[in-house]
PDB file of C-alpha atoms in Angstrom:
ATOM      1  CA  HIS A 415      -5.138  -8.183  -0.312  1.00 51.00           C
ATOM      2  CA  MET A 416      -3.926  -3.825  -0.838  1.00 54.00           C
ATOM      3  CA  LEU A 417      -0.899  -4.825  -3.169  1.00 59.00           C
ATOM      4  CA  THR A 418      -3.878  -6.742  -5.350  1.00 59.00           C
ATOM      5  CA  PRO A 419      -4.891  -3.711  -7.270  1.00 58.00           C
ATOM      6  CA  LEU A 420      -1.542  -2.257  -7.699  1.00 62.00           C
ATOM      7  CA  LEU A 421      -0.079  -2.266 -11.407  1.00 60.00           C
ATOM      8  CA  ARG A 422       2.415  -4.826 -11.903  1.00 66.00           C
ATOM      9  CA  ALA A 423       5.066  -1.609 -12.584  1.00 68.00           C
ATOM     10  CA  GLU A 424       3.339   0.227  -9.159  1.00 66.00           C
ATOM     11  CA  ARG A 425       4.400  -3.517  -7.473  1.00 65.00           C
ATOM     12  CA  ALA A 426       8.164  -3.397  -8.826  1.00 69.00           C
ATOM     13  CA  GLU A 427       8.399   0.198  -8.187  1.00 69.00           C
ATOM     14  CA  LEU A 428       7.430  -0.835  -4.426  1.00 69.00           C
ATOM     15  CA  ALA A 429       9.730  -3.674  -3.841  1.00 69.00           C
ATOM     16  CA  ARG A 430      12.401  -0.705  -5.514  1.00 71.00           C
ATOM     17  CA  ASN A 431      12.146   1.488  -2.822  1.00 71.00           C
ATOM     18  CA  SER A 432      12.112  -1.040  -0.010  1.00 79.00           C
ATOM     19  CA  THR A 433      13.630   1.225   3.078  1.00 84.00           C
ATOM     20  CA  GLY A 434      14.129  -1.938   4.609  1.00 88.00           C
ATOM     21  CA  VAL A 435      13.493  -4.636   7.329  1.00 92.00           C
ATOM     22  CA  LEU A 436      12.970  -3.942  10.958  1.00 94.00           C
ATOM     23  CA  THR A 437      13.212  -6.695  13.504  1.00 97.00           C
ATOM     24  CA  PHE A 438      11.121  -6.657  16.830  1.00 97.00           C
ATOM     25  CA  LYS A 439      11.542  -8.620  19.871  1.00 98.00           C
ATOM     26  CA  PRO A 440       8.484 -10.687  21.061  1.00 98.00           C
ATOM     27  CA  GLY A 441       6.222  -8.219  23.138  1.00 96.00           C
ATOM     28  CA  GLU A 442       7.533  -5.580  21.923  1.00 97.00           C
ATOM     29  CA  MET A 443       5.380  -2.477  20.937  1.00 96.00           C
ATOM     30  CA  VAL A 444       5.943  -1.154  16.997  1.00 96.00           C
ATOM     31  CA  LEU A 445       3.532   1.467  16.926  1.00 94.00           C
ATOM     32  CA  CYS A 446       1.703   3.172  19.835  1.00 93.00           C
ATOM     33  CA  LYS A 447      -1.739   4.414  19.561  1.00 91.00           C
ATOM     34  CA  GLY A 448      -1.538   8.347  19.922  1.00 90.00           C
ATOM     35  CA  GLU A 449       2.512   8.861  19.533  1.00 91.00           C
ATOM     36  CA  VAL A 450       3.845  10.226  16.628  1.00 90.00           C
ATOM     37  CA  PRO A 451       6.252   7.895  15.068  1.00 87.00           C
ATOM     38  CA  GLN A 452       9.661   9.325  14.228  1.00 87.00           C
ATOM     39  CA  ASP A 453       8.983   8.050  10.515  1.00 87.00           C
ATOM     40  CA  ILE A 454       5.719   7.399   9.109  1.00 86.00           C
ATOM     41  CA  LEU A 455       6.159   3.958   7.332  1.00 89.00           C
ATOM     42  CA  TRP A 456       3.764   1.062   6.088  1.00 87.00           C
ATOM     43  CA  TYR A 457       4.679  -2.460   7.272  1.00 91.00           C
ATOM     44  CA  VAL A 458       4.746  -5.943   5.880  1.00 89.00           C
ATOM     45  CA  VAL A 459       4.887  -8.551   7.902  1.00 92.00           C
ATOM     46  CA  GLU A 460       7.794 -10.748   6.695  1.00 91.00           C
ATOM     47  CA  GLN A 461       7.662 -13.155   9.533  1.00 94.00           C
ATOM     48  CA  GLY A 462       6.863 -13.808  13.100  1.00 96.00           C
ATOM     49  CA  THR A 463       3.265 -12.382  14.047  1.00 96.00           C
ATOM     50  CA  GLY A 464       1.987  -9.201  15.876  1.00 96.00           C
ATOM     51  CA  ILE A 465      -1.379  -8.161  17.195  1.00 95.00           C
ATOM     52  CA  VAL A 466      -3.042  -4.702  16.064  1.00 94.00           C
ATOM     53  CA  ARG A 467      -5.158  -2.779  18.687  1.00 92.00           C
ATOM     54  CA  ARG A 468      -7.277   0.328  18.095  1.00 88.00           C
ATOM     55  CA  ASP A 469     -10.287   2.307  20.322  1.00 82.00           C
ATOM     56  CA  ILE A 470     -13.594   1.284  18.656  1.00 78.00           C
ATOM     57  CA  VAL A 471     -16.366   3.793  18.773  1.00 75.00           C
ATOM     58  CA  ASP A 472     -20.211   1.872  18.851  1.00 73.00           C
ATOM     59  CA  PHE A 473     -22.751   4.461  19.074  1.00 72.00           C
ATOM     60  CA  GLU A 474     -21.680   6.696  22.523  1.00 74.00           C
ATOM     61  CA  GLU A 475     -20.188   3.895  23.626  1.00 77.00           C
ATOM     62  CA  VAL A 476     -16.448   3.393  23.476  1.00 75.00           C
ATOM     63  CA  GLN A 477     -14.140   0.436  23.816  1.00 76.00           C
ATOM     64  CA  ASP A 478     -10.636   0.977  24.603  1.00 79.00           C
ATOM     65  CA  ASP A 479      -7.774  -0.884  23.313  1.00 78.00           C
ATOM     66  CA  VAL A 480      -9.876  -3.926  21.263  1.00 82.00           C
ATOM     67  CA  VAL A 481      -7.796  -6.550  19.347  1.00 86.00           C
ATOM     68  CA  GLN A 482      -8.658  -5.297  15.728  1.00 86.00           C
ATOM     69  CA  SER A 483      -6.699  -8.121  13.931  1.00 88.00           C
ATOM     70  CA  ASN A 484      -3.529 -10.697  14.526  1.00 94.00           C
ATOM     71  CA  LEU A 485      -0.764 -10.431  12.234  1.00 94.00           C
ATOM     72  CA  ARG A 486       1.189 -12.923  10.339  1.00 93.00           C
ATOM     73  CA  ARG A 487       2.949 -13.154   6.879  1.00 91.00           C
ATOM     74  CA  ALA A 488       2.025 -10.890   4.394  1.00 85.00           C
ATOM     75  CA  SER A 489       0.059  -8.537   6.734  1.00 88.00           C
ATOM     76  CA  HIS A 490       0.343  -5.049   6.855  1.00 87.00           C
ATOM     77  CA  PHE A 491      -0.319  -2.115   8.612  1.00 90.00           C
ATOM     78  CA  GLY A 492       0.265   1.758   8.578  1.00 88.00           C
ATOM     79  CA  GLU A 493      -1.243   2.477   5.465  1.00 81.00           C
ATOM     80  CA  TYR A 494      -3.844   4.557   7.232  1.00 80.00           C
ATOM     81  CA  GLN A 495      -1.687   6.680   8.757  1.00 83.00           C
ATOM     82  CA  ALA A 496       0.463   6.902   5.679  1.00 79.00           C
ATOM     83  CA  PHE A 497      -2.628   7.530   3.107  1.00 75.00           C
ATOM     84  CA  HIS A 498      -4.304  10.228   5.593  1.00 75.00           C
ATOM     85  CA  ARG A 499      -0.859  11.793   6.356  1.00 77.00           C
ATOM     86  CA  LEU A 500      -1.730  11.498  10.100  1.00 83.00           C
ATOM     87  CA  ALA A 501       1.148  12.680  12.550  1.00 85.00           C
ATOM     88  CA  ALA A 502      -0.076  10.631  15.897  1.00 89.00           C
ATOM     89  CA  SER A 503      -0.760   6.519  15.648  1.00 89.00           C
ATOM     90  CA  THR A 504      -4.335   5.432  15.100  1.00 87.00           C
ATOM     91  CA  ILE A 505      -3.485   1.903  16.174  1.00 91.00           C
ATOM     92  CA  SER A 506      -1.153  -0.043  18.612  1.00 94.00           C
ATOM     93  CA  VAL A 507       0.932  -2.711  17.246  1.00 96.00           C
ATOM     94  CA  GLN A 508       2.927  -5.445  19.668  1.00 96.00           C
ATOM     95  CA  ALA A 509       5.072  -8.091  18.228  1.00 97.00           C
ATOM     96  CA  GLY A 510       3.485 -11.541  19.063  1.00 96.00           C
ATOM     97  CA  PRO A 511       5.780 -14.145  21.195  1.00 97.00           C
ATOM     98  CA  THR A 512       8.409 -15.105  18.248  1.00 96.00           C
ATOM     99  CA  GLY A 513       8.696 -11.600  18.028  1.00 97.00           C
ATOM    100  CA  MET A 514       7.726 -10.336  14.133  1.00 97.00           C
ATOM    101  CA  THR A 515      10.122  -9.155  11.148  1.00 95.00           C
ATOM    102  CA  CYS A 516       8.685  -6.339   8.424  1.00 93.00           C
ATOM    103  CA  VAL A 517       9.726  -5.056   5.412  1.00 90.00           C
ATOM    104  CA  VAL A 518       8.833  -1.147   5.463  1.00 91.00           C
ATOM    105  CA  PHE A 519       8.573   1.386   2.741  1.00 86.00           C
ATOM    106  CA  ASP A 520       8.122   5.175   3.689  1.00 85.00           C
ATOM    107  CA  ALA A 521       5.033   6.757   3.142  1.00 79.00           C
ATOM    108  CA  GLU A 522       5.805   9.432   0.828  1.00 77.00           C
ATOM    109  CA  ILE A 523       6.814   6.414  -1.537  1.00 73.00           C
ATOM    110  CA  ILE A 524       3.473   4.365  -1.408  1.00 66.00           C
ATOM    111  CA  ARG A 525       1.691   7.884  -1.984  1.00 66.00           C
ATOM    112  CA  LYS A 526       3.847   8.567  -4.923  1.00 66.00           C
ATOM    113  CA  VAL A 527       3.483   4.935  -6.529  1.00 60.00           C
ATOM    114  CA  SER A 528       0.261   3.869  -5.632  1.00 57.00           C
ATOM    115  CA  SER A 529      -3.313   4.387  -7.936  1.00 53.00           C
ATOM    116  CA  LEU A 530      -4.805   2.818  -4.549  1.00 55.00           C
ATOM    117  CA  GLU A 531      -7.735   4.582  -3.215  1.00 58.00           C
ATOM    118  CA  LEU A 532      -8.988   4.161   0.653  1.00 57.00           C
ATOM    119  CA  ASP A 533     -12.278   4.897   1.561  1.00 57.00           C
ATOM    120  CA  GLU A 534     -13.115   6.364   5.075  1.00 57.00           C
ATOM    121  CA  ARG A 535     -12.462   3.867   7.447  1.00 56.00           C
ATOM    122  CA  GLY A 536      -8.731   3.417   5.270  1.00 55.00           C
ATOM    123  CA  ASN A 537      -9.710  -0.121   3.472  1.00 56.00           C
ATOM    124  CA  VAL A 538      -8.325   0.030   0.089  1.00 55.00           C
ATOM    125  CA  VAL A 539     -11.331   0.357  -2.517  1.00 55.00           C
ATOM    126  CA  SER A 540     -10.962  -2.498  -5.223  1.00 48.00           C
ATOM    127  CA  ASP A 541     -14.141  -1.525  -7.273  1.00 44.00           C
ATOM    128  CA  ARG A 542     -12.313   1.936  -8.382  1.00 42.00           C
ATOM    129  CA  TYR A 543      -9.581   2.646  -9.659  1.00 43.00           C
ATOM    130  CA  VAL A 544      -7.784   5.923  -9.377  1.00 43.00           C
ATOM    131  CA  PRO A 545      -6.207   6.444 -12.994  1.00 44.00           C
ATOM    132  CA  VAL A 546      -2.618   7.616 -12.951  1.00 41.00           C
ATOM    133  CA  VAL A 547      -2.553   8.713 -16.264  1.00 45.00           C
ATOM    134  CA  PRO A 548      -5.176  12.047 -16.242  1.00 46.00           C
ATOM    135  CA  LYS A 549      -6.973  11.341 -19.502  1.00 45.00           C
ATOM    136  CA  VAL A 550      -6.159   9.568 -22.455  1.00 48.00           C
ATOM    137  CA  ASP A 551      -9.515  11.560 -24.505  1.00 49.00           C
ATOM    138  CA  SER A 552      -7.320  13.316 -26.510  1.00 53.00           C
ATOM    139  CA  MET A 553      -5.186  10.248 -27.869  1.00 52.00           C
ATOM    140  CA  SER A 554      -8.500   8.910 -29.200  1.00 57.00           C
ATOM    141  CA  THR A 555      -8.195  11.215 -32.712  1.00 67.00           C
ATOM    142  CA  VAL A 556      -4.720  10.223 -33.294  1.00 70.00           C
ATOM    143  CA  SER A 557      -4.308   8.249 -36.621  1.00 77.00           C
ATOM    144  CA  LEU A 558      -2.103   5.224 -36.547  1.00 77.00           C
ATOM    145  CA  ASP A 559      -0.127   6.812 -39.630  1.00 81.00           C
ATOM    146  CA  ASP A 560       1.048   9.534 -36.738  1.00 82.00           C
ATOM    147  CA  VAL A 561       2.742   6.495 -34.687  1.00 82.00           C
ATOM    148  CA  THR A 562       5.988   4.754 -35.287  1.00 86.00           C
ATOM    149  CA  VAL A 563       6.389   1.449 -33.444  1.00 83.00           C
ATOM    150  CA  GLU A 564       9.360   1.702 -31.176  1.00 83.00           C
ATOM    151  CA  ALA A 565       9.471  -2.028 -29.642  1.00 82.00           C
ATOM    152  CA  VAL A 566       6.749  -5.145 -29.176  1.00 79.00           C
ATOM    153  CA  LEU A 567       6.238  -5.364 -25.884  1.00 79.00           C
ATOM    154  CA  GLY A 568       4.505  -9.044 -25.837  1.00 76.00           C
ATOM    155  CA  GLU A 569       2.665 -11.000 -27.925  1.00 77.00           C
ATOM    156  CA  GLY A 570      -0.528 -13.496 -27.245  1.00 73.00           C
ATOM    157  CA  GLY A 571      -3.753 -15.299 -28.806  1.00 72.00           C
ATOM    158  CA  PHE A 572      -5.362 -12.114 -29.271  1.00 71.00           C
ATOM    159  CA  GLY A 573      -2.575 -10.141 -30.541  1.00 75.00           C
ATOM    160  CA  ALA A 574       0.462  -8.083 -29.874  1.00 79.00           C
ATOM    161  CA  MET A 575       1.179  -5.240 -27.737  1.00 80.00           C
ATOM    162  CA  PHE A 576       3.354  -2.476 -29.107  1.00 76.00           C
ATOM    163  CA  LEU A 577       4.922   0.761 -27.333  1.00 80.00           C
ATOM    164  CA  ALA A 578       4.708   3.259 -29.778  1.00 81.00           C
ATOM    165  CA  ARG A 579       5.611   6.877 -30.236  1.00 82.00           C
ATOM    166  CA  HIS A 580       3.725  10.054 -31.546  1.00 77.00           C
ATOM    167  CA  HIS A 581       4.798  12.124 -33.735  1.00 76.00           C
TER     168      HIS A 581
END
């Protein structure tokens, strides 16, 4: 699932910055391949079902409008267009026979909040992590005498986690 590699703080940030909820009637087109939507959004299905279609290129053969996936609760779409900053949609999405309700997020929000990395097909690369903090090598020489404990963040079986400030 796309949200799994996100840090807890990143998930919370996404939840706080939801653009809203959109409801689609049965059979209504949500995205149309090749068209430029008014807003580039990431959609997470809250209720109902939908169908994702795309063109498949296999060697020299092109298959038009092939069903790529069936959407249900917690399924998502639109992230490829958002992460790759594409103007036109590369997929068509149609609401299912009972309609579909989606929580939507602005593309800019998920690009800013997310530490996710996508491969060339738009799938989340879960075995690699793109650090949010560029480098912490310079902190490896900080002495404990140079820090002040500001707060205890948590305690567990292996010790305590502190928020500390460097002087």
